[in-house]
Short mmCIF file of C-alpha atoms and ligand atoms in Angstrom, two decimals:
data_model
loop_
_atom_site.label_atom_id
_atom_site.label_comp_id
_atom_site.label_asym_id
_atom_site.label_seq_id
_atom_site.Cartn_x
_atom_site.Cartn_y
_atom_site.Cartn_z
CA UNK H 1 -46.85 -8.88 22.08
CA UNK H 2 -45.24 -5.90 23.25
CA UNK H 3 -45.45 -7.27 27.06
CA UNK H 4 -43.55 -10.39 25.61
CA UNK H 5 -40.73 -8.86 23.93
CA UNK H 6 -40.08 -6.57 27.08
CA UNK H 7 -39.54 -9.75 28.94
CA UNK H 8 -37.11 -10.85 26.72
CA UNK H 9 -35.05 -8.22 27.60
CA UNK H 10 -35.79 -7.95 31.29
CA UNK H 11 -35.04 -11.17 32.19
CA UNK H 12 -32.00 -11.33 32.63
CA UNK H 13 -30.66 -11.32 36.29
CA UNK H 14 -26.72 -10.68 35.68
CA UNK H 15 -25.46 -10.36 32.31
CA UNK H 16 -24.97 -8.44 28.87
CA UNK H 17 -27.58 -7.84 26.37
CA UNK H 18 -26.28 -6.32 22.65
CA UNK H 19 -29.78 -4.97 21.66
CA UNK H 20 -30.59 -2.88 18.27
CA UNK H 21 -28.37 -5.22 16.08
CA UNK H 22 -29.55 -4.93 12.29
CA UNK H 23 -31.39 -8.27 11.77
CA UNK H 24 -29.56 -9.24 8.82
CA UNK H 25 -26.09 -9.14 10.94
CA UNK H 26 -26.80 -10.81 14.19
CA UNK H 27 -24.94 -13.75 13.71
CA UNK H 28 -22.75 -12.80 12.29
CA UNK H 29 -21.90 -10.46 15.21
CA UNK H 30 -22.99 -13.73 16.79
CA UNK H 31 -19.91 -15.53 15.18
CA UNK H 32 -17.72 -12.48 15.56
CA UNK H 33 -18.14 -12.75 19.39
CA UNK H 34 -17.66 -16.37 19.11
CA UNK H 35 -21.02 -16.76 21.21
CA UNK H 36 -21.22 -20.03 19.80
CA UNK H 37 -17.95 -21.54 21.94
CA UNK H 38 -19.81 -19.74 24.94
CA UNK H 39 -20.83 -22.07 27.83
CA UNK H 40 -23.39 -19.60 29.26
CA UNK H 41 -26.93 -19.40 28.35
CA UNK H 42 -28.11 -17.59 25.77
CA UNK H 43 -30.95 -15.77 23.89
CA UNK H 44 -31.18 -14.46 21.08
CA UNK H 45 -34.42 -12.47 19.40
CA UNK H 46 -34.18 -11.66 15.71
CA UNK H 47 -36.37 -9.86 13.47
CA UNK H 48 -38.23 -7.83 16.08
CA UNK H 49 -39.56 -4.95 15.40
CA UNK H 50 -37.88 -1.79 16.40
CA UNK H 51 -38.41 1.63 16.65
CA UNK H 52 -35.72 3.36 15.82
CA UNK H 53 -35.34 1.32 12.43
CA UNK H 54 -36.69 -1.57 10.58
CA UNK H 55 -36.32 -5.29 11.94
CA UNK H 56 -33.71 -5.81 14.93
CA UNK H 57 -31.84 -8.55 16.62
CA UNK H 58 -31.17 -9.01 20.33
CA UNK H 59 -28.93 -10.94 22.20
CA UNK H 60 -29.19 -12.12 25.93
CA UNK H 61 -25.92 -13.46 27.90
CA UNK H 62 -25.83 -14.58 31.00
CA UNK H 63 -23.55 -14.10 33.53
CA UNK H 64 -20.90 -12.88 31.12
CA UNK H 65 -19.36 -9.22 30.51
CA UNK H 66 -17.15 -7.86 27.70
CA UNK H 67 -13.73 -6.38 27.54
CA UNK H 68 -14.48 -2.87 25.99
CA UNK H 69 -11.83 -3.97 23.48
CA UNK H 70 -13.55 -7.02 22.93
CA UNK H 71 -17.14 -5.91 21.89
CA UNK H 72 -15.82 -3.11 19.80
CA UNK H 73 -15.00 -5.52 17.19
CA UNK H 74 -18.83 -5.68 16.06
CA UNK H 75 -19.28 -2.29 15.55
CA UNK H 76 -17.50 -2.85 12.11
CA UNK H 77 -20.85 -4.51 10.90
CA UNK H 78 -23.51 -2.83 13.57
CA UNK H 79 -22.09 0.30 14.82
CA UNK H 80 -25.44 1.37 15.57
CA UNK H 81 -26.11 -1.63 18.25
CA UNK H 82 -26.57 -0.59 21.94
CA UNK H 83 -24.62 -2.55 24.90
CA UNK H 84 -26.51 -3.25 27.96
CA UNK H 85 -24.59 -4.34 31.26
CA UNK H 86 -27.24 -6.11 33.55
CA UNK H 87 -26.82 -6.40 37.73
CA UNK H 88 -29.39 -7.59 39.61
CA UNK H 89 -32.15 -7.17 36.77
CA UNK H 90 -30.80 -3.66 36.65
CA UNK H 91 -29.17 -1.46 33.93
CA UNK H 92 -26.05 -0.57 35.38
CA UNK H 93 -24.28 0.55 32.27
CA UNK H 94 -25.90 1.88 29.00
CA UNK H 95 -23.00 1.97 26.15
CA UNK H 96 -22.26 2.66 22.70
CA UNK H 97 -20.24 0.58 20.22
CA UNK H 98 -16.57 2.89 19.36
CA UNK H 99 -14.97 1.42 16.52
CA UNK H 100 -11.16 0.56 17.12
CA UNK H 101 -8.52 2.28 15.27
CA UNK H 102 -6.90 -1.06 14.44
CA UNK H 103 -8.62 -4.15 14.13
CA UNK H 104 -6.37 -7.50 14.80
CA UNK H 105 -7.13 -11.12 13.74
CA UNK H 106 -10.90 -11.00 12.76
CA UNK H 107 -10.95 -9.70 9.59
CA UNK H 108 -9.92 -12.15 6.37
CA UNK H 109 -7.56 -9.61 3.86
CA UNK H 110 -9.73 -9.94 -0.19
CA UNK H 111 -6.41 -9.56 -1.57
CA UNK H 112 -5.45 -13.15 -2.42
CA UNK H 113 -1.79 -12.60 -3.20
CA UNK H 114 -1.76 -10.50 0.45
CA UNK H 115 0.75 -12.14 2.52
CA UNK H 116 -1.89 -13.08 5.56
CA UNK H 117 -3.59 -15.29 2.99
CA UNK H 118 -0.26 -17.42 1.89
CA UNK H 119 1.68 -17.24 5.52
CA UNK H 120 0.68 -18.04 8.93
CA UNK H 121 0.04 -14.36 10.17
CA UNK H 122 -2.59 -12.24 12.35
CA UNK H 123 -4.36 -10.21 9.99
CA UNK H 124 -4.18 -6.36 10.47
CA UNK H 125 -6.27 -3.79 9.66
CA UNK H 126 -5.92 0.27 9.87
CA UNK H 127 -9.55 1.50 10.32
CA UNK H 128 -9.27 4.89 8.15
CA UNK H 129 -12.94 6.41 7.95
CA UNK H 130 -14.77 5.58 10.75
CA UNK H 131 -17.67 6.49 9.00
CA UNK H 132 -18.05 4.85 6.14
CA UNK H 133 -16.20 2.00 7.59
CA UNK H 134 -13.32 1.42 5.29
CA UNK H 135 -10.41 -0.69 6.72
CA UNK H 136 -6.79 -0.99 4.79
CA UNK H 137 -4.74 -4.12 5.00
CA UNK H 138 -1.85 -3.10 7.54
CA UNK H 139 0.32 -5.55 5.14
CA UNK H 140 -0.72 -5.16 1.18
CA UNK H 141 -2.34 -1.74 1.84
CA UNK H 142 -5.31 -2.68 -0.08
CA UNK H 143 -8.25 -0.85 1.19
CA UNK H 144 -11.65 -2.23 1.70
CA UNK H 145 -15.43 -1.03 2.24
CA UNK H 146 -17.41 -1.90 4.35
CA UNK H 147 -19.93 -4.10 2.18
CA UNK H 148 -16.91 -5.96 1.19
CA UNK H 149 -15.06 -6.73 4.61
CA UNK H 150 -15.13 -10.79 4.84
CA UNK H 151 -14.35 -12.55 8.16
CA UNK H 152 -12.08 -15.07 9.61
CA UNK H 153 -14.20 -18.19 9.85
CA UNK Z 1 8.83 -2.69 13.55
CA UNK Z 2 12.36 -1.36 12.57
CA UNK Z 3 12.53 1.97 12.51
CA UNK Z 4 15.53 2.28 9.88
CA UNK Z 5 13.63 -0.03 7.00
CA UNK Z 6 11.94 1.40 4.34
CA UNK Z 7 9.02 -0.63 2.83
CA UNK Z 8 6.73 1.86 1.25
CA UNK Z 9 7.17 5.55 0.18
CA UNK Z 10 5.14 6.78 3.00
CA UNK Z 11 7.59 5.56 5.36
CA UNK Z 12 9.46 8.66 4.39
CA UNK Z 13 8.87 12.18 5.88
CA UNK Z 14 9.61 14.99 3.59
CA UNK Z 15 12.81 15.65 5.08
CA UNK Z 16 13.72 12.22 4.92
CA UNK Z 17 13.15 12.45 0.96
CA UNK Z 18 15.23 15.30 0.94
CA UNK Z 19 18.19 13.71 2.91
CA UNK Z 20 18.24 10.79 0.41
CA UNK Z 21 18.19 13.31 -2.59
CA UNK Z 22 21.09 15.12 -1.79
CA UNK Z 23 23.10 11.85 -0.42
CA UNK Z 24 22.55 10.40 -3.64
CA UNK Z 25 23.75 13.81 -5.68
CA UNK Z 26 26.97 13.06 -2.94
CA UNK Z 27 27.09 9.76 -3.96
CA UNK Z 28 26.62 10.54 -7.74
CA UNK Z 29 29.76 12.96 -7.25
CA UNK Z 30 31.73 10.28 -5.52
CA UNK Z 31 30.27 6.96 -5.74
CA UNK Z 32 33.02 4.55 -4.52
CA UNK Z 33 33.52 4.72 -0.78
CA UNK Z 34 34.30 2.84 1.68
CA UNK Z 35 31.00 2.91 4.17
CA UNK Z 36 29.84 -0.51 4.08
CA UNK Z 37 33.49 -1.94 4.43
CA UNK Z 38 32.63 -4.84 6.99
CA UNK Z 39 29.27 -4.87 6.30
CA UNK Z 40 27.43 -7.88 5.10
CA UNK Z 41 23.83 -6.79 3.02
CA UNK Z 42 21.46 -9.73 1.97
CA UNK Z 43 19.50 -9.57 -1.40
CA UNK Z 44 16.94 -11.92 -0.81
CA UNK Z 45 15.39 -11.99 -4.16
CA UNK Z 46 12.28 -14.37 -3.67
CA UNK Z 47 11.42 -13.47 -7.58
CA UNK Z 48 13.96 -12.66 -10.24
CA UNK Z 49 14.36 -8.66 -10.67
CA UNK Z 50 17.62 -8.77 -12.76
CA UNK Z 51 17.41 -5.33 -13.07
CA UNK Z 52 16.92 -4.04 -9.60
CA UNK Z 53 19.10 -6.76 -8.06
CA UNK Z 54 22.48 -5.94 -10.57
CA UNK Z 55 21.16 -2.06 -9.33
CA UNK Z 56 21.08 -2.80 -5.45
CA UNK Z 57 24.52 -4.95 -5.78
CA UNK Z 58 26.11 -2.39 -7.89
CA UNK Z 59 25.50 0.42 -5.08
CA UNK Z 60 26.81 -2.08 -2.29
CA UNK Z 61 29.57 -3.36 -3.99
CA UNK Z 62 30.85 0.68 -4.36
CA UNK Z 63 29.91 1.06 -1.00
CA UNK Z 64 32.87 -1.69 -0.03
CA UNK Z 65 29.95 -4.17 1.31
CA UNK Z 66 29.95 -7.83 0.80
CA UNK Z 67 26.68 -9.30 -0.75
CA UNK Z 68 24.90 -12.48 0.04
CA UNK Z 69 21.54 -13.80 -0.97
CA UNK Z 70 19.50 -15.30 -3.43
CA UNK Z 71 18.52 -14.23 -6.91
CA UNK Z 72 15.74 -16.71 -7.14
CA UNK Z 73 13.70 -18.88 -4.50
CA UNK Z 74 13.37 -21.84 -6.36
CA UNK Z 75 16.23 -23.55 -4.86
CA UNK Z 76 16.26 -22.34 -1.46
CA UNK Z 77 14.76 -23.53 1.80
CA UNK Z 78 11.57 -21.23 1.21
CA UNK Z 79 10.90 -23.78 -1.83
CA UNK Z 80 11.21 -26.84 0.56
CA UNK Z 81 8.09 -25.20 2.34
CA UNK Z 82 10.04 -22.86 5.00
CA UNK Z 83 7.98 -19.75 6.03
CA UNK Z 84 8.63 -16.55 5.03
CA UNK Z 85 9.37 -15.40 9.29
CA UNK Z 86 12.15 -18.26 9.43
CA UNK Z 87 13.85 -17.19 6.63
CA UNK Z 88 13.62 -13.51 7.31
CA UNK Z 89 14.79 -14.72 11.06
CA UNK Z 90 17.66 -16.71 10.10
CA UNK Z 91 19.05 -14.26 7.69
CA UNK Z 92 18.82 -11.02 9.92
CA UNK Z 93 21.30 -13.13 12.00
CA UNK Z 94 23.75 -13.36 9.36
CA UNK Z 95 23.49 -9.92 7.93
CA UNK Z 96 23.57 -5.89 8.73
CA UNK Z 97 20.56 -5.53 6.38
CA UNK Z 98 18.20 -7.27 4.36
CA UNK Z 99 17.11 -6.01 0.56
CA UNK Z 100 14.24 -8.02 -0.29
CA UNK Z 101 11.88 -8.64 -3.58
CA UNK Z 102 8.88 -10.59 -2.59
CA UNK Z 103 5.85 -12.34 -5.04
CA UNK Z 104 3.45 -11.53 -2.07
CA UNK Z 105 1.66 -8.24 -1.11
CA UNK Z 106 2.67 -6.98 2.27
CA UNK Z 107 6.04 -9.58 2.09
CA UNK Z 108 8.42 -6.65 2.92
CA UNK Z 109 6.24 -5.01 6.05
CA UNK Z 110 5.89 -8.51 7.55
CA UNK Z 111 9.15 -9.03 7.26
CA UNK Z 112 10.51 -5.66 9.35
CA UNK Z 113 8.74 -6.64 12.06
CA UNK Z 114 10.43 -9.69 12.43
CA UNK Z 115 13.76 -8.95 11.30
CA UNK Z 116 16.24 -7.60 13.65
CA UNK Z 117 18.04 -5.87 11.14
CA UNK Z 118 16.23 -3.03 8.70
CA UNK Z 119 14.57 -4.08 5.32
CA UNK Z 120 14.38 -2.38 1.90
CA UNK Z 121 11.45 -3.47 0.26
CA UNK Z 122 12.81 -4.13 -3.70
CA UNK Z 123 9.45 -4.70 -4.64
CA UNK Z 124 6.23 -6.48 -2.76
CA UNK Z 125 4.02 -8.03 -5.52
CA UNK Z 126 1.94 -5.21 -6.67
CA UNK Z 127 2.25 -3.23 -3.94
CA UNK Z 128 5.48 -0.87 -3.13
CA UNK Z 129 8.73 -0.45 -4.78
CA UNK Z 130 9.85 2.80 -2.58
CA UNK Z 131 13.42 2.70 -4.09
CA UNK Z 132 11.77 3.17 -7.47
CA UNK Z 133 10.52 6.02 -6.22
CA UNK Z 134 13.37 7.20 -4.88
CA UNK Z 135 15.49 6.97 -7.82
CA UNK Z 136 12.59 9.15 -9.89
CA UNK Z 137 12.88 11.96 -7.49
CA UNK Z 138 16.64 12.07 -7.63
CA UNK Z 139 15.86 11.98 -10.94
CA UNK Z 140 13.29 14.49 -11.21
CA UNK Z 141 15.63 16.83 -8.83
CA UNK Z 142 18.69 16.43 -10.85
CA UNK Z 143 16.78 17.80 -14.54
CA UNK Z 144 14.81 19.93 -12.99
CA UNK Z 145 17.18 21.58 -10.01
CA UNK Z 146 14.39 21.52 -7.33
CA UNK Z 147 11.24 19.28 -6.88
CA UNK Z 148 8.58 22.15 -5.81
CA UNK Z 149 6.35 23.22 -8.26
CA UNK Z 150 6.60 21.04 -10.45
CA UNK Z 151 4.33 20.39 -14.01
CA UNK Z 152 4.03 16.53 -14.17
CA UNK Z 153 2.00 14.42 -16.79
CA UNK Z 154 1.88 11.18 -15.79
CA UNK Z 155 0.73 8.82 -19.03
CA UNK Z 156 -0.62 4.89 -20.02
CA UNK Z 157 -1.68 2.49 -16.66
CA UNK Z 158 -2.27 4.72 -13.96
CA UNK Z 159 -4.68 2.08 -12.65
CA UNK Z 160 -2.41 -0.52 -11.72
CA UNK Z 161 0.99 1.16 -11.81
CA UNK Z 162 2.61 1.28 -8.59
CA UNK Z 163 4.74 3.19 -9.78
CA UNK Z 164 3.13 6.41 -10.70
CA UNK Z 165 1.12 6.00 -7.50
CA UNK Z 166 4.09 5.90 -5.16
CA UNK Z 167 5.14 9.08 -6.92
CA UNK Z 168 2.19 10.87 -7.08
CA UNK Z 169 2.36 10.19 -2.82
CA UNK Z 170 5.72 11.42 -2.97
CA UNK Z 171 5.82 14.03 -5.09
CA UNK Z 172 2.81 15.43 -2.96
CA UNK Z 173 4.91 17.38 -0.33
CA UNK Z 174 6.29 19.56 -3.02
CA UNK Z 175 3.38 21.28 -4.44
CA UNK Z 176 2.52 19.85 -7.94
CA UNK Z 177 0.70 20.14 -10.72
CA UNK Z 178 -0.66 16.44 -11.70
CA UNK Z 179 -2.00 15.99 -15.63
CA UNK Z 180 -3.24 12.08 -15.78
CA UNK Z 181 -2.96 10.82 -19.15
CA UNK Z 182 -4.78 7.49 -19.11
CA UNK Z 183 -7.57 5.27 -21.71
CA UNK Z 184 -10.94 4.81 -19.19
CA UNK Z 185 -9.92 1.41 -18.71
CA UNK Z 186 -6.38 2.43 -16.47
CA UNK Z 187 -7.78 6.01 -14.96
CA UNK Z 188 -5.99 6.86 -11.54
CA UNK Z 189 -8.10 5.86 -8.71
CA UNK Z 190 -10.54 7.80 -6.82
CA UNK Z 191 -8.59 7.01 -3.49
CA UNK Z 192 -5.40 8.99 -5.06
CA UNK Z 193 -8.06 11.58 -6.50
CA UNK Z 194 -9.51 11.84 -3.29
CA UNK Z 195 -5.73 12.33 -1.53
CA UNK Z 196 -4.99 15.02 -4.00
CA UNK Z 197 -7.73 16.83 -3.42
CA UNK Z 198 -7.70 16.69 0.14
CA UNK Z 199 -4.40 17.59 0.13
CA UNK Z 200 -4.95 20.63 -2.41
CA UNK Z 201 -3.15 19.13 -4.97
CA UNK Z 202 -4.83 20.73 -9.10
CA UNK Z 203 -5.03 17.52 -10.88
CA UNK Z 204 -6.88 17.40 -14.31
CA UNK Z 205 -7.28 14.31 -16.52
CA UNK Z 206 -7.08 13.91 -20.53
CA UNK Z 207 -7.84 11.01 -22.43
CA UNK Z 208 -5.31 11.62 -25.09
CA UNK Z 209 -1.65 12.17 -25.26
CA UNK Z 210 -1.26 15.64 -27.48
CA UNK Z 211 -0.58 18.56 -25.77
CA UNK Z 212 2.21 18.40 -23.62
CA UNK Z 213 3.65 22.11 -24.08
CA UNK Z 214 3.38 22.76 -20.24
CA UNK Z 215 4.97 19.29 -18.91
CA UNK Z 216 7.99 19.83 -16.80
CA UNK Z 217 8.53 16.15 -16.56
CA UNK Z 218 6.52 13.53 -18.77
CA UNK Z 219 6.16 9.92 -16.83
CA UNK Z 220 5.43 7.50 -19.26
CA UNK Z 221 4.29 3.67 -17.84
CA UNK Z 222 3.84 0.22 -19.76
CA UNK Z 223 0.52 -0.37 -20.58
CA UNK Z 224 -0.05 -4.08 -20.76
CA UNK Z 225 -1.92 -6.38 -23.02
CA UNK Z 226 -3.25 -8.37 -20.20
CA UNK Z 227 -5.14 -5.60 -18.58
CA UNK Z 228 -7.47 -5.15 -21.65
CA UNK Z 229 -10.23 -7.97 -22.03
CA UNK Z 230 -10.78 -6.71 -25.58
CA UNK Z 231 -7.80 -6.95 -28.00
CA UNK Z 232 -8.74 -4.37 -30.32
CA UNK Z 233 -9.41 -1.89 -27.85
CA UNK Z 234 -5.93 -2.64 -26.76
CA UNK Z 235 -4.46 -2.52 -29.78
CA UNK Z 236 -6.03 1.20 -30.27
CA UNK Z 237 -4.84 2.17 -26.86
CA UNK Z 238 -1.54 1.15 -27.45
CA UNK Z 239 -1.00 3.87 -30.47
CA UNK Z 240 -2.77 6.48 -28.92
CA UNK Z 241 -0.20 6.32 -26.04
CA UNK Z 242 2.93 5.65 -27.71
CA UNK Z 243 5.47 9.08 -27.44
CA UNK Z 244 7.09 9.58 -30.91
CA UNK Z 245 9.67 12.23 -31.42
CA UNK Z 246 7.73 15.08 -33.36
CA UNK Z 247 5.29 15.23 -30.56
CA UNK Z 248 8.07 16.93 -28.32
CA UNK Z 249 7.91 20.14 -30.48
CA UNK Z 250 7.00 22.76 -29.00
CA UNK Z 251 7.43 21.69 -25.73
CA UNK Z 252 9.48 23.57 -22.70
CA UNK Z 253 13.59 23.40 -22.68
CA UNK Z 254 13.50 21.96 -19.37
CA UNK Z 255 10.69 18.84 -19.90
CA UNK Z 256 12.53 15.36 -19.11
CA UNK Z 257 10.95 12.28 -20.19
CA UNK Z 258 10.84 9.16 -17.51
CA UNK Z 259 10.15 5.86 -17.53
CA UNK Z 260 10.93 2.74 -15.19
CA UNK Z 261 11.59 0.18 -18.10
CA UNK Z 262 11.52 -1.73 -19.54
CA UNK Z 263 9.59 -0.21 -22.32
CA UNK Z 264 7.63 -1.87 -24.35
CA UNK Z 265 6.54 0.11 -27.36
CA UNK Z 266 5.33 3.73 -24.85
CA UNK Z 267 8.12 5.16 -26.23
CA UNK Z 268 9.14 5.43 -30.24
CA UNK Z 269 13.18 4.64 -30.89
CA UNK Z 270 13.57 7.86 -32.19
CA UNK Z 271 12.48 9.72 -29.33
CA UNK Z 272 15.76 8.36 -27.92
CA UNK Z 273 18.48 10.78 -29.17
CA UNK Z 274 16.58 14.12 -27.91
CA UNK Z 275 18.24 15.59 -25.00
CA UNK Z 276 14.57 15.52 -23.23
CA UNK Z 277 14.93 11.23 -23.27
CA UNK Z 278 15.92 10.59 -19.76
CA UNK Z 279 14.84 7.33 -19.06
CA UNK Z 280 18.22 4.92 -19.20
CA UNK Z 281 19.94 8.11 -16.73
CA UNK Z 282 17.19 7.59 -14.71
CA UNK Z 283 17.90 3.92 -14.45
CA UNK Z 284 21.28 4.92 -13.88
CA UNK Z 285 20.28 7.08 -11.02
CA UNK Z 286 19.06 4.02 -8.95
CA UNK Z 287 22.80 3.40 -7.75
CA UNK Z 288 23.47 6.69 -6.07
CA UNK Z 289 19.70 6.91 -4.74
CA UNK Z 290 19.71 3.33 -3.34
CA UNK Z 291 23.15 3.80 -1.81
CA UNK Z 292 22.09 6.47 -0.43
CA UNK Z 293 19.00 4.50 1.12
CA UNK Z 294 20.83 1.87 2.37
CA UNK Z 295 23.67 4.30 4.45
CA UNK Z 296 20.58 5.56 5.21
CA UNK Z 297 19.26 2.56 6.58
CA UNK Z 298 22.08 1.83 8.65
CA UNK Z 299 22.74 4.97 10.14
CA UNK Z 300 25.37 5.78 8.33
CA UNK Z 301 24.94 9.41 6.85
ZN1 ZN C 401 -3.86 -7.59 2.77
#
């Protein structure tokens, strides 16, 4: 078993792996990334055991590396998760998830009379407490927890 | 984003709050001049606001401005499905600057950053009214000569008043005391709790309106049937924070009584003809404080 699951992670010749995601968020973060528009292969683990805390995710890409500003989006919903950058089987790059201080397009405003929900615009959001994770609407100024962030489909 | 516009109360610095107040005393002293001659201002009024429309025209049309706009969107291109960024576009092209009241939350902060001209927010939905603001700090400054330490009861929906909330924000570079006056229903909320405390700001709450000997200024607010699910508990509310004349015994010389209006029944009739009423100067106020804002605005004092 354990032999198995290190192979899941090894495997990977060139590439990224996003390990320690909570198992209850991984697609989303899966979504988030938009790993599902991704031509490379893929694979993802979920509900593996973990020791640092309860059930994990895990997710394998191949050949494909992330713009800092890119993967920092997902440490709204798993700012615990771990980013691996793989060369030649190797660990090149160990790094941790920084939450932006603004967060641009991915997040849906829960205001329904905000103006990004009735007009074509970006969403904005101000990230003020980085930990707790509460956002405020750049626009209406409503602010929002972190249980109660929705995202853009 | 435009620098010059003003959208919400936080926009302004300190000093910038201070400028305003003592342009609009300036103003107050000498109201018709000629600042804005050759000027064109837009009052793009996407809901009716008679009220703060008739106040924003008044202070242009003494500033020797010309006005153009809209006093209600139902007939205009936005109703024929134009987007709010193609209106805002098109008019910043015809005008120096662009006074806006907007259904939508956020309306007036979209719209300075794609205007080319500045905005003044004249309301957002239910989120900022800065000139409102504005006008009850000139007002506070003018009964009260200065607006540092300062005793201020704040009374009725302090949940969803934007109003008390923009001043309470305001008000909190001058060191005050806050008293919230307010049924469980309409508290403050904890996020403006937290900010006063963080800020060291002494803020105590009271469920009922009775003793008010220590008020400097008492800011009374509408509170609104359709915020109670319960009728009767409204009803009960309603009594409990309506102002009537005999409670102003006893209270200091110097305590002013504010409210935005229009009233609804906060305020008894007779409560009117004491010399601590101040609510229909206040109203008055908004002239001088929003042509102040606006030669603000433009760079202009
Ligand atoms: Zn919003």
């Amino acid at each position: 078993m354990n032999q198995k699951k290190e192979l899941v992670v090894v495997a990977l010749e060139n590439g990224t792996v996003i390990d320690h995601i909570p198992s209850d968020k991984l697609f989303k973060v899966v979504s988030i990334l938009g790993l599902d528009k991704l031509d490379s292969q893929i694979t993802i683990g979920n509900n593996l055991s973990s020791k640092k805390s309860g059930l994990k995710g895990i997710i394998k890409i191949t050949d494909k590396y992330f713009e800092s500003s890119e993967i920092n989006r997902i440490a709204l919903i798993a700012p615990n998760a771990v980013l691996n950058v793989i060369k030649d089987y190797k660990v090149v790059e160990k790094q941790k998830l920084t939450l932006p201080d603004q967060v641009c397009g991915i997040i849906k405003c829960v205001n329904p009379k905000c103006v990004t929900n009735n007009q074509p615009i970006e969403t904005k959001f101000h990230v003020v407490d980085k930990e707790s994770i509460n956002v405020k609407c750049h626009y209406c100024e409503r602010m929002i927890e972190q249980e109660d962030i929705l995202f853009n489909s | 984003m435009n620098v010059k516009s003003l959208v919400s109360i936080t926009d302004y610095s300190k000093e910038k709050i201070l400028k305003i107040v003592e342009a609009a005393e300036r103003f107050e002293v000498n109201p018709n001049q000629d600042l804005l001659k050759n000027k064109v201002v837009a009052t793009l009024f996407f809901e009716p606001s008679t009220r703060t429309r008739l106040s924003f025209e008044t202070a242009i049309n003494r500033l020797g401005g010309r006005v153009i706009g809209f006093s209600d969107a139902s007939n205009t291109s936005t109703s024929k499905g134009e987007t709010l960024k193609d209106t805002i576009i098109m008019v910043s092209n015809y005008a120096d600057l662009i006074v806006m009241r907007h259904p939508l939350d956020g309306a007036a902060r979209y719209a300075s950053e794609v205007s080319n001209v500045p905005i003044i927010n004249a309301g957002d939905g239910a989120n900022q009214h800065p000139t409102q603001t504005m006008l009850d700090l000139y007002s506070i400054k003018k009964t009260q000569g200065t607006l540092e330490n300062l005793n201020i009861y704040m009374v009725g929906d302090l949940k969803y008043g934007r109003t008390v909330h923009s001043l309470l924000m305001a008000m909190s570079h001058f060191n005050p005391k806050f008293t919230f006056i307010a049924p469980d229903e309409l508290k403050m909320p904890e996020e403006y709790k937290r900010f006063c405390y963080e800020k060291g700001i002494e803020y105590r709450e009271m469920s009922e309106l009775n003793d008010i000997s220590e008020a400097d200024i008492l800011y009374m607010t509408r509170v609104q049937r359709e915020r109670f699910l319960d009728l009767v508990e409204y009803e009960k509310v309603k009594n409990v924070y309506t102002l009537k004349k005999n409670m102003l015994e006893g209270t200091k010389e110097n305590l002013r009584v504010l409210h935005p209006l229009p009233r609804v029944g906060e305020i008894a009739e007779d409560v009117d003809e004491s010399p601590k009423a101040y609510y229909f100067q206040q109203a008055k106020n908004g002239v001088y404080a929003r042509q102040a804002i606006i030669c603000d605005a433009l760079g202009l004092i």
